[in-house]
XYZ file of C-alpha atoms in Angstrom:
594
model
C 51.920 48.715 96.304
C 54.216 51.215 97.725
C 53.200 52.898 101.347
C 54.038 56.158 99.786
C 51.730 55.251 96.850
C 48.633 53.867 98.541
C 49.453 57.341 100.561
C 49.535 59.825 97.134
C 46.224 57.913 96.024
C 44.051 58.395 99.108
C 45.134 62.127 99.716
C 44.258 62.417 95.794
C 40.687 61.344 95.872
C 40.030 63.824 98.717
C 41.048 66.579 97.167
C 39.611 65.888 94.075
C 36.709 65.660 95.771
C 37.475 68.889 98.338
C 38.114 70.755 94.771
C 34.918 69.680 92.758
C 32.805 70.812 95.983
C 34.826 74.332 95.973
C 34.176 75.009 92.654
C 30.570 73.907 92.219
C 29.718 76.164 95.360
C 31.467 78.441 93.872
C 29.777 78.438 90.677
C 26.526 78.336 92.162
C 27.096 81.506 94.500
C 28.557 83.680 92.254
C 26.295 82.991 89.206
C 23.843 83.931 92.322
C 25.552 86.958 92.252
C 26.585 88.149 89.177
C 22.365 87.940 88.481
C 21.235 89.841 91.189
C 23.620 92.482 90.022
C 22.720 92.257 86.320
C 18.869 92.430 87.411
C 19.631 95.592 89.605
C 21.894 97.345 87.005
C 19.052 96.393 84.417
C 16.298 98.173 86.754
C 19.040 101.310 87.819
C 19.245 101.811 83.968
C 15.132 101.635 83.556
C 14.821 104.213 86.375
C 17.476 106.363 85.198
C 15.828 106.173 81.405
C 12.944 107.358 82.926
C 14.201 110.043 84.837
C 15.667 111.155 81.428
C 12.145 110.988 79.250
C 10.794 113.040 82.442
C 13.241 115.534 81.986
C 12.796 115.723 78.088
C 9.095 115.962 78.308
C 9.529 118.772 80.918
C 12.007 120.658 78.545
C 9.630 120.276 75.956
C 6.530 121.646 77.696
C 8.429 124.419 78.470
C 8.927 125.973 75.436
C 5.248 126.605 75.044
C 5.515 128.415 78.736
C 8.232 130.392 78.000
C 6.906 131.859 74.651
C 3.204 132.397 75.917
C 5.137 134.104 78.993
C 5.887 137.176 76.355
C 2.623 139.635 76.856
C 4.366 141.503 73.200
C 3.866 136.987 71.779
C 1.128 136.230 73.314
C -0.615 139.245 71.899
C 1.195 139.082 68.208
C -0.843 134.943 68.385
C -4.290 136.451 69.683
C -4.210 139.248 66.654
C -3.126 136.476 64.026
C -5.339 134.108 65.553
C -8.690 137.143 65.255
C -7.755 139.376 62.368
C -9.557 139.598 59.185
C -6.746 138.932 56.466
C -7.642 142.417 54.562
C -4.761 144.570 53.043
C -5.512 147.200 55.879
C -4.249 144.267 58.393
C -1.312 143.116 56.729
C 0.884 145.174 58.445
C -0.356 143.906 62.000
C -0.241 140.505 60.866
C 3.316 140.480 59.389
C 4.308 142.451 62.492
C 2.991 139.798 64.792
C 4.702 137.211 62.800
C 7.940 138.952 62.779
C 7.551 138.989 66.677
C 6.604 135.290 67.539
C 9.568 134.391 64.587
C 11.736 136.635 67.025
C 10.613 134.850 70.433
C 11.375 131.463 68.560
C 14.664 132.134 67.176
C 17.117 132.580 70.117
C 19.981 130.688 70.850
C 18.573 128.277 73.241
C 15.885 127.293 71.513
C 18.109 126.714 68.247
C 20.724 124.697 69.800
C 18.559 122.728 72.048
C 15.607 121.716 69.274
C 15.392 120.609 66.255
C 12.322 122.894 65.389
C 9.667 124.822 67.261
C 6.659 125.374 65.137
C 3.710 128.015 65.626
C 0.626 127.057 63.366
C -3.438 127.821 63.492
C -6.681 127.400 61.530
C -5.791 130.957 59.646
C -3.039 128.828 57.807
C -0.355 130.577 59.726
C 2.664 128.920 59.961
C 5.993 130.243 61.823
C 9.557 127.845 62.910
C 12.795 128.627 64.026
C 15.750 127.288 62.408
C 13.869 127.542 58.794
C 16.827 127.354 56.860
C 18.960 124.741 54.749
C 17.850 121.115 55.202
C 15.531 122.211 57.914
C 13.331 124.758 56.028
C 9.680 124.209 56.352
C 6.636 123.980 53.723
C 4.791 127.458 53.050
C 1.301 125.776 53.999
C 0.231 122.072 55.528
C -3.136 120.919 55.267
C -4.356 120.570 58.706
C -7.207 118.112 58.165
C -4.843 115.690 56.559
C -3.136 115.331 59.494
C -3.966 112.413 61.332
C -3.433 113.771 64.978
C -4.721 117.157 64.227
C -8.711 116.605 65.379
C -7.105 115.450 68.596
C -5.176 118.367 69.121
C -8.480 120.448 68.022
C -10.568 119.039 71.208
C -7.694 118.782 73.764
C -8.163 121.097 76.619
C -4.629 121.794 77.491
C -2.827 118.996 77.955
C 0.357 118.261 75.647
C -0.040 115.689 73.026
C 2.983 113.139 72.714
C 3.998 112.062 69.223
C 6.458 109.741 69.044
C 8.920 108.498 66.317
C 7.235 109.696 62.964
C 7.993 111.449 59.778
C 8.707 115.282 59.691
C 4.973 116.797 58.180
C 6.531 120.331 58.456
C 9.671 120.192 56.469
C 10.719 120.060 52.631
C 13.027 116.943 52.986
C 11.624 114.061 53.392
C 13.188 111.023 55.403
C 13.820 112.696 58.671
C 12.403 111.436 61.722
C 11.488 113.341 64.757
C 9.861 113.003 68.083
C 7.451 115.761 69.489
C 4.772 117.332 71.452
C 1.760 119.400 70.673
C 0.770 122.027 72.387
C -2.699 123.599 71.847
C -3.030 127.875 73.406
C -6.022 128.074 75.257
C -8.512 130.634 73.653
C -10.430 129.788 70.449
C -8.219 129.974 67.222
C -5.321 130.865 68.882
C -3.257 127.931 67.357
C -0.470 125.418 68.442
C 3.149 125.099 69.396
C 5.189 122.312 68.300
C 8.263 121.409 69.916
C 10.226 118.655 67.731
C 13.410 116.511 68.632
C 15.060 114.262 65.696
C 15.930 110.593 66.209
C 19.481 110.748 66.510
C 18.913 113.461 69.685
C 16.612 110.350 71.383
C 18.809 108.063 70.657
C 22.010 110.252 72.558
C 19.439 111.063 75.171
C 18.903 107.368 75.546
C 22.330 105.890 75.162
C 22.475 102.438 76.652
C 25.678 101.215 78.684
C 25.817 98.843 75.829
C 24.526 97.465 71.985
C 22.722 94.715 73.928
C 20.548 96.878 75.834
C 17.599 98.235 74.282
C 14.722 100.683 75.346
C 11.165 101.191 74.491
C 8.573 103.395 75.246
C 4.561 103.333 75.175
C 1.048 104.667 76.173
C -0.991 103.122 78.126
C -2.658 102.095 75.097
C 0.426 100.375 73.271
C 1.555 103.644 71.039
C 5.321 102.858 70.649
C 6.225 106.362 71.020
C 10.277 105.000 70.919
C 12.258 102.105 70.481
C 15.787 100.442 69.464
C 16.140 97.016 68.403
C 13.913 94.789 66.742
C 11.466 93.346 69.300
C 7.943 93.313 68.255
C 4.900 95.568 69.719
C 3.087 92.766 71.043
C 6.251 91.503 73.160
C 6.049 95.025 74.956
C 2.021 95.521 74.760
C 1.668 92.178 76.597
C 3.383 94.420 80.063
C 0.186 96.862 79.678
C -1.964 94.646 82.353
C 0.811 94.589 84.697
C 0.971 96.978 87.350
C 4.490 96.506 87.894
C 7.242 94.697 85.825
C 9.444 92.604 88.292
C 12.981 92.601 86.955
C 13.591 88.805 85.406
C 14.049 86.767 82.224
C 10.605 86.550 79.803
C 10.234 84.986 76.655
C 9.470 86.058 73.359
C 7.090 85.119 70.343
C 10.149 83.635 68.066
C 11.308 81.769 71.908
C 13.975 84.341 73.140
C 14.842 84.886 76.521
C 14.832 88.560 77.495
C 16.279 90.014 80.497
C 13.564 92.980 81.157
C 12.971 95.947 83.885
C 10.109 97.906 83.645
C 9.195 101.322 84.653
C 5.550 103.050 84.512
C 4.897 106.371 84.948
C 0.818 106.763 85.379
C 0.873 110.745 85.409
C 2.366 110.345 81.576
C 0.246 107.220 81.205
C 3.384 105.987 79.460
C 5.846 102.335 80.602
C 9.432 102.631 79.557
C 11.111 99.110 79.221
C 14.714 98.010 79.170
C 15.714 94.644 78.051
C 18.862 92.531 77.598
C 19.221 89.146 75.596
C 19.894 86.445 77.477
C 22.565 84.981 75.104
C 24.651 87.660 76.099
C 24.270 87.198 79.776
C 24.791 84.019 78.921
C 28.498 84.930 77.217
C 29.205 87.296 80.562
C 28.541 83.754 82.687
C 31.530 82.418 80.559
C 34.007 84.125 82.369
C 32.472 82.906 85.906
C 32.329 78.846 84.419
C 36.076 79.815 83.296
C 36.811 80.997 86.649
C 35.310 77.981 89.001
C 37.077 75.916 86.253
C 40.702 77.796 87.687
C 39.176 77.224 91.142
C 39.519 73.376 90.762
C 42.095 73.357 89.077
C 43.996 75.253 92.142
C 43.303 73.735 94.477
C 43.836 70.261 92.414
C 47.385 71.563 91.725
C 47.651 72.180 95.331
C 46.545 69.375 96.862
C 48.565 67.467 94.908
C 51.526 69.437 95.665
C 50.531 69.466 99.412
C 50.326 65.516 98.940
C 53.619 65.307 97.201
C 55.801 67.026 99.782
C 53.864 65.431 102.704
C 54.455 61.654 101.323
C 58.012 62.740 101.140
C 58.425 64.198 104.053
C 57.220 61.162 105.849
C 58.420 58.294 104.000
C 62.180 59.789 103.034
C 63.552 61.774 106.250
C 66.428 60.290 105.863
C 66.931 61.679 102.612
C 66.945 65.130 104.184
C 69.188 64.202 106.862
C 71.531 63.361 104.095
C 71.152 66.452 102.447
C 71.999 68.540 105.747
C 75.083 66.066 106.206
C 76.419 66.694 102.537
C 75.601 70.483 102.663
C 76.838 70.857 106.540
C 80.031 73.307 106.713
C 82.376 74.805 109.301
C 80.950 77.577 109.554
C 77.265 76.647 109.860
C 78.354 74.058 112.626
C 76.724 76.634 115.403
C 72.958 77.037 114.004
C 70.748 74.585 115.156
C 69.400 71.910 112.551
C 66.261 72.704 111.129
C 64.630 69.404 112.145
C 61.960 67.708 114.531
C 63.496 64.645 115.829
C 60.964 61.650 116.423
C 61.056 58.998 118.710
C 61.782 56.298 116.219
C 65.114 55.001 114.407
C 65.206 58.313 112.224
C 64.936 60.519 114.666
C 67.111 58.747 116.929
C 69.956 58.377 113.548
C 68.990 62.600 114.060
C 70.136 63.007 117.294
C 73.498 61.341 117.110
C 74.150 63.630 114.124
C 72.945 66.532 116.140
C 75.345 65.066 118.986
C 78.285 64.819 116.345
C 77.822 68.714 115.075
C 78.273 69.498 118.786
C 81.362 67.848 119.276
C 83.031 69.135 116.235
C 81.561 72.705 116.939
C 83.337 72.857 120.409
C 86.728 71.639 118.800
C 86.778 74.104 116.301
C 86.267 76.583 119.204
C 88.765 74.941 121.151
C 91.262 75.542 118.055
C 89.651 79.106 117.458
C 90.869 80.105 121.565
C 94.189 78.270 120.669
C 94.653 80.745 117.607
C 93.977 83.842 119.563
C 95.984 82.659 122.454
C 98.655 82.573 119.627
C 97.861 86.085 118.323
C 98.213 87.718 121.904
C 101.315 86.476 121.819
C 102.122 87.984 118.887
C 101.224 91.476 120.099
C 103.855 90.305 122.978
C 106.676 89.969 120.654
C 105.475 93.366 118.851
C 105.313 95.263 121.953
C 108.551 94.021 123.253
C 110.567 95.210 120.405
C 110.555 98.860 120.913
C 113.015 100.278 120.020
C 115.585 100.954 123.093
C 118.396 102.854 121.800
C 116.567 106.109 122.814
C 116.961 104.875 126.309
C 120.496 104.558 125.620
C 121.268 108.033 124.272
C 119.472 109.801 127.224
C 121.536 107.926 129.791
C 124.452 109.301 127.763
C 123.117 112.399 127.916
C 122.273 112.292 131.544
C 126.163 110.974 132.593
C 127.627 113.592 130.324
C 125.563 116.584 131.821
C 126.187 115.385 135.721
C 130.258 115.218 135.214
C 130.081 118.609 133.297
C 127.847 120.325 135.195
C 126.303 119.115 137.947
C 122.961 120.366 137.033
C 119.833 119.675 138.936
C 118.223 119.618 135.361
C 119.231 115.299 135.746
C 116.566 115.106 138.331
C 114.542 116.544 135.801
C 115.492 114.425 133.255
C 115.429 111.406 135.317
C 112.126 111.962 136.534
C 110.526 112.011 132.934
C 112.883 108.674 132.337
C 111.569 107.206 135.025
C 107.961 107.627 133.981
C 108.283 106.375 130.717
C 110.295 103.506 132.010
C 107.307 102.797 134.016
C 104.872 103.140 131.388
C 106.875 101.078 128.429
C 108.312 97.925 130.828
C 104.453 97.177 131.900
C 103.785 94.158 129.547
C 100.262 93.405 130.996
C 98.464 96.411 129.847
C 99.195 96.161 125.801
C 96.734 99.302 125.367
C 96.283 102.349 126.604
C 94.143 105.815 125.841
C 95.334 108.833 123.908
C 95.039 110.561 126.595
C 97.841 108.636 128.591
C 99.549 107.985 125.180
C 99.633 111.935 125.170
C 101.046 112.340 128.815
C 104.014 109.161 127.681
C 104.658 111.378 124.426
C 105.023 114.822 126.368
C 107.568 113.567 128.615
C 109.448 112.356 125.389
C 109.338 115.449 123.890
C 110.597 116.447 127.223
C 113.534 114.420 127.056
C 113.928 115.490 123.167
C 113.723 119.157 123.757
C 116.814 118.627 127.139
C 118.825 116.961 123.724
C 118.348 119.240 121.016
C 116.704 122.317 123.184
C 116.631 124.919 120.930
C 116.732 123.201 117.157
C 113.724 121.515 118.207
C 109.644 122.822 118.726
C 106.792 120.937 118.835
C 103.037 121.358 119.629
C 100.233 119.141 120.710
C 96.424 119.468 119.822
C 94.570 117.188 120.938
C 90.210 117.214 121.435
C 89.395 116.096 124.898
C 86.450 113.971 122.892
C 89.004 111.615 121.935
C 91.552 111.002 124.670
C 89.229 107.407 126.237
C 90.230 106.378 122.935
C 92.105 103.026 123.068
C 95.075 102.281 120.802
C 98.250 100.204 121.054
C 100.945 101.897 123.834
C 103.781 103.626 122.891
C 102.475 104.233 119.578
C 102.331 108.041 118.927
C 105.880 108.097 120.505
C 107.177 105.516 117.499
C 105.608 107.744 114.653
C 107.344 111.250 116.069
C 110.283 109.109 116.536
C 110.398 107.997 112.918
C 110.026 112.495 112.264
C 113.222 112.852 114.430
C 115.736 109.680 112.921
C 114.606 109.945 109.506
C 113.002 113.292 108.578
C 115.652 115.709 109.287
C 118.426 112.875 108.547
C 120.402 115.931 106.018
C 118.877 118.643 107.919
C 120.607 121.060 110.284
C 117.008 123.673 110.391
C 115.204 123.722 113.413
C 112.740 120.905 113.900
C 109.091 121.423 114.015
C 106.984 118.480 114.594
C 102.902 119.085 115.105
C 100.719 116.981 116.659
C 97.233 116.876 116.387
C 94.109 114.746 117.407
C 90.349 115.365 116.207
C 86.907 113.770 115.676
C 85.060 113.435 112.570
C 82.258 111.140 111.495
C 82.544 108.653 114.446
C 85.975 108.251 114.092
C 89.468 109.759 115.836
C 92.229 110.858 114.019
C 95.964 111.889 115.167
C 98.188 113.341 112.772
C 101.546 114.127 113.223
C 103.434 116.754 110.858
C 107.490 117.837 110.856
C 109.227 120.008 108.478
C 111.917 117.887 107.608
C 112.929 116.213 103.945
C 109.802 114.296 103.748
C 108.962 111.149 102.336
C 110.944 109.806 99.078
C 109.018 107.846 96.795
C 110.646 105.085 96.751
C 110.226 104.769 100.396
C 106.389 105.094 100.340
C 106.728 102.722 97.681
C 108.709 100.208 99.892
C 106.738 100.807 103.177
C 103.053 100.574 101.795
C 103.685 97.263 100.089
C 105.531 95.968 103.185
C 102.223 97.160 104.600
C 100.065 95.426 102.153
C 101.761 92.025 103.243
C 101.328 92.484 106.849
C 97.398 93.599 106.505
C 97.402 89.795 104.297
C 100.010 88.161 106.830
C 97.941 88.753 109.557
C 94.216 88.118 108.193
C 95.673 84.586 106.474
C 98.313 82.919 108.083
C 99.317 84.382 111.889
C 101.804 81.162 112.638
C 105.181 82.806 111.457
C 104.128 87.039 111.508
C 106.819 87.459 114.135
C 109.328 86.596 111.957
C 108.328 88.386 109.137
C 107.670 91.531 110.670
C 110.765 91.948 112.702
C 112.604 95.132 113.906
C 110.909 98.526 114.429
C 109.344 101.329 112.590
C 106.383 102.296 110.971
C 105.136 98.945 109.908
C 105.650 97.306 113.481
C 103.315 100.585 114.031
C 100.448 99.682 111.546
C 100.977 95.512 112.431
C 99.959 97.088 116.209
C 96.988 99.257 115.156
C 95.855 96.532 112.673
C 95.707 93.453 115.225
C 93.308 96.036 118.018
C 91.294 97.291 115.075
C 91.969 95.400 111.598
C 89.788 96.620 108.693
C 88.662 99.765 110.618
C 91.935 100.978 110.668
C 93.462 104.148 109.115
C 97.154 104.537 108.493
C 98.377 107.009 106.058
C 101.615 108.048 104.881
C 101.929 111.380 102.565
C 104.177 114.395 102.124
C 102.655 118.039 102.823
C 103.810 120.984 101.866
C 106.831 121.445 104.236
C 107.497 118.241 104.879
C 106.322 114.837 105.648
C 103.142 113.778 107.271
C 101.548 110.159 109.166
C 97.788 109.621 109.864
C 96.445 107.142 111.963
C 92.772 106.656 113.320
C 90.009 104.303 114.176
C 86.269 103.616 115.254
C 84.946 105.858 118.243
C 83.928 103.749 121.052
C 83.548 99.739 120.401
C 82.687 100.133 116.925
C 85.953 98.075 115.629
C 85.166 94.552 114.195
C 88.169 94.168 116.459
C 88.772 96.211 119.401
C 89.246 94.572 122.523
């Protein structure tokens, strides 16, 4: 058997056996849990079922209060209750009537009953709401009812009636629940207060079908009840003195969840219950849920024991895979690996060893390459254009035999200055700001040649003059205004300079109001422009030769190699004549400023 195997197999059995614990204690704590909280719920909804029977009771009760509250009631009941029924007292009695049917019929006591009923021994008999389905009988026998010699000897206190047929009304088959109230005073009657079934039943709603309520007397009346367990199941809680929340079993062997609450000034016990099946069904979901436990923590054990076995029994698969994937340009990160002391790890380092020498070559060539790029910018630099240089000595000879004019010193000074400032080959670069002092003594020079057929201005923010850019660069573009823009032009030659910040970058623009660009000569330039910006990013060995002479792409090769992508170079016409735009980062933000 394989080391790796005998490895998988032992790692296995542990976590099989790390998972089967998990999930058992799992199980165990949070069937713990979940019935703890289903005995609590069970008792918060016997409490709050109580609370609600309170409150009904109370409602009830207060019916009778509020009517025999009314001195003009409470006198109509004495008369009807003491009056000889002679035709000289009709007119009191149907007067007191019409006043207790008055008291009972207002809104509240509509809408919040089902009936309130006024009766006594005279065979009076008065209710709200005595109309359509709920319309009462004329008369009721009161000796046939079987509650009615309890009412006769109760001193006060309210009988409770629970679920039973309506006596009072004409249809038959409604149930209602109610209390009896008897006035105190001899033959001054009762008060009935009634609620139907279906208002118990919303009073009681349950959270759920599964939960049913009951309610008793201390001597095992059911006074209300949904579902179908038997009388003696809830008469057998009588003795108790409290019901402690748990399972109990019935008479055909069920298993009932049950919470009890007894309330000994009503001498009643409400009780809540919930079949244990369905508990049962809820513990489903927690058995399903251990079962995902194991499962888990099988899957990642085994996964755990997978990439372990391989990591320790195949490194040298992985050091193959970091060979095969290795490229030139990751040669610089470090590898990813803890080298050992033994023959893999020592087959590690010598790779490790190898990356390192071929990572310092390819810097070695990398220096080599830029080495060969400076020198580039040499060549570049060194072919400004000199016949400029030429024409002002011309000038300068010709004005000193005709004239003798002390302007030469003049002129020579400014010569002298850019002499200075174009032969110095070891400072390629140089700030607008001296770039601006080099082009004002050429436009110096310029204005001695063509004095009055030529004006220029320069604008330029002081925020930008520590700029760095390319020497002698703003002198080529006004250069290219002068040879080429008023080429067919004898007006007077305007050339604008101007230099400005805007979103992090500077900009110099420089304006004449010559012939402008032709088209075909944009044409020509910006795809000679297009192969120098490709030239120079893919193959640098022969861009000397391919750029050659002067100009305005000799211009953008310049800006391009101290600032590449960042650059901006722009060639357009405006409306009086042609116009160049170059800029770049503020500061050191060029990929490739120096």
């Amino acid at each position: 058997m394989k080391f790796r195997t005998k490895m998988f197999l032992v790692y296995a059995v542990f976590g099989i056996l790390i998972s089967v614990i998990a999930g058992s204690i799992y199980y165990a704590v949070s069937i713990s849990i979940f019935k703890e909280q289903e005995y609590r719920n069970l008792h918060v909804t016997a409490r709050q079922m109580a609370s609600q029977y309170e409150e009904l009771l109370q409602s009830m009760e207060e019916v009778s209060l509020y009517l025999l509250s009314d001195s003009d009631t409470l006198t109509a009941i004495s008369g009807l209750g003491h009056l000889d029924r002679t035709p000289q007292t009709d007119t009191y009695i149907q007067e007191g009537k019409t006043q207790i049917q008055t008291m009972m019929s207002t809104d509240y006591l509509n809408q919040k009953f089902y009936r309130v009923i006024f009766f006594n021994q005279q065979g009076d008999l008065i209710a709200n709401n005595n109309w359509g389905s709920r319309l009462i009988r004329s008369s009721v026998d009161l000796d046939s009812l079987p509650w009615y010699p309890l009412a006769e000897n109760n001193t006060g206190t309210p009988i409770i009636r629970g679920i039973h047929p309506d006596e009072w009304g004409r249809q038959e088959g409604t149930e209602v629940f109610s209390i009896v109230k008897k006035i105190m005073g001899k033959n001054m009657g009762f008060i009935e207060v009634q609620k139907t079934r279906q208002e118990l039943d919303q009073i009681f709603q349950v959270p759920n079908d599964s939960v049913h309520v009951a309610i008793l007397t201390d001597t095992g009346e059911i006074l209300y009840q949904t579902g179908s367990e038997s009388s003696a199941f809830y008469q057998g809680f009588l003795e108790s003195e409290d019901i402690i929340t748990g399972l109990y079993e019935t008479e055909d062997q069920r298993k009932l969840l049950t919470a009890g609450i007894r309330n000994p000034e009503r001498n009643i016990l409400l009780i809540v219950t919930e079949d244990q099946q369905v508990l049962n069904a809820k513990l489903t979901g927690i058995c399903g849920a251990a079962i995902l436990l194991v499962a888990g923590i099988l899957l990642l054990s085994f996964g755990y024991i997978v990439i372990t076995s391989r990591r320790l029994t195949r490194p040298v698969t992985q050091l193959r895979e970091m060979i095969k994937n290795t490229q030139l340009e990751t040669l610089d990160q470090p590898v990813p690996v803890d080298f050992t002391d033994d023959e893999f790890g020592q087959l590690g380092k010598a790779y490790e060893e190898m990356r390192q020498r071929l990572n310092r070559a390819v810097l070695r060539e990398s220096r080599l390459s830029t080495l060969q790029l400076k020198a580039q910018m040499d060549l570049l630099q060194a072919q400004v254009n000199p016949h400029f240089l030429y024409n002002v000595l011309n000038i300068l000879s010709n004005r000193g035999i005709l004239n003798g004019d002390e302007t030469i010193c003049d002129i020579c000074s400014d010569l002298a200055g850019m002499l200075r400032y174009a032969a110095n080959t070891k400072e390629k670069y140089a700030s607008l700001e001296e770039e601006i002092s080099y082009l004002k003594k050429y436009f110096s020079l310029l204005k001695y040649r063509y004095e009055h057929k030529l004006e220029y201005s320069i604008s330029v923010s002081p925020a930008i003059c520590s700029q760095t850019i390319p020497k002698i660069v703003l002198q080529q573009l006004v250069e290219n205004s002068i040879a080429h823009g008023f080429e067919n032009s004898t007006q007077i030659m305007r050339i604008q300079v101007d230099g400005w910040e805007e979103d992090h970058r500077w900009y110099v623009r420089v304006r004449d109001n010559g012939e402008g660009f032709r088209q075909e000569i944009l044409d020509t330039i910006r795809g000679k422009i297009r192969k120098i910006r490709k030239d120079l990013t893919t193959d640098r060995s022969h861009i000397e030769l391919e750029i050659g002479g002067m100009g305005l792409v000799n211009t953008f090769a310049r800006l391009y190699l101290l600032d590449s992508e960042y650059v901006t170079f722009e060639l357009s016409n405006w409306e009086e004549g042609a116009e160049i735009l170059v800029g770049g980062p503020m500061g050191d933000c060029g990929s490739g400023r120096r």
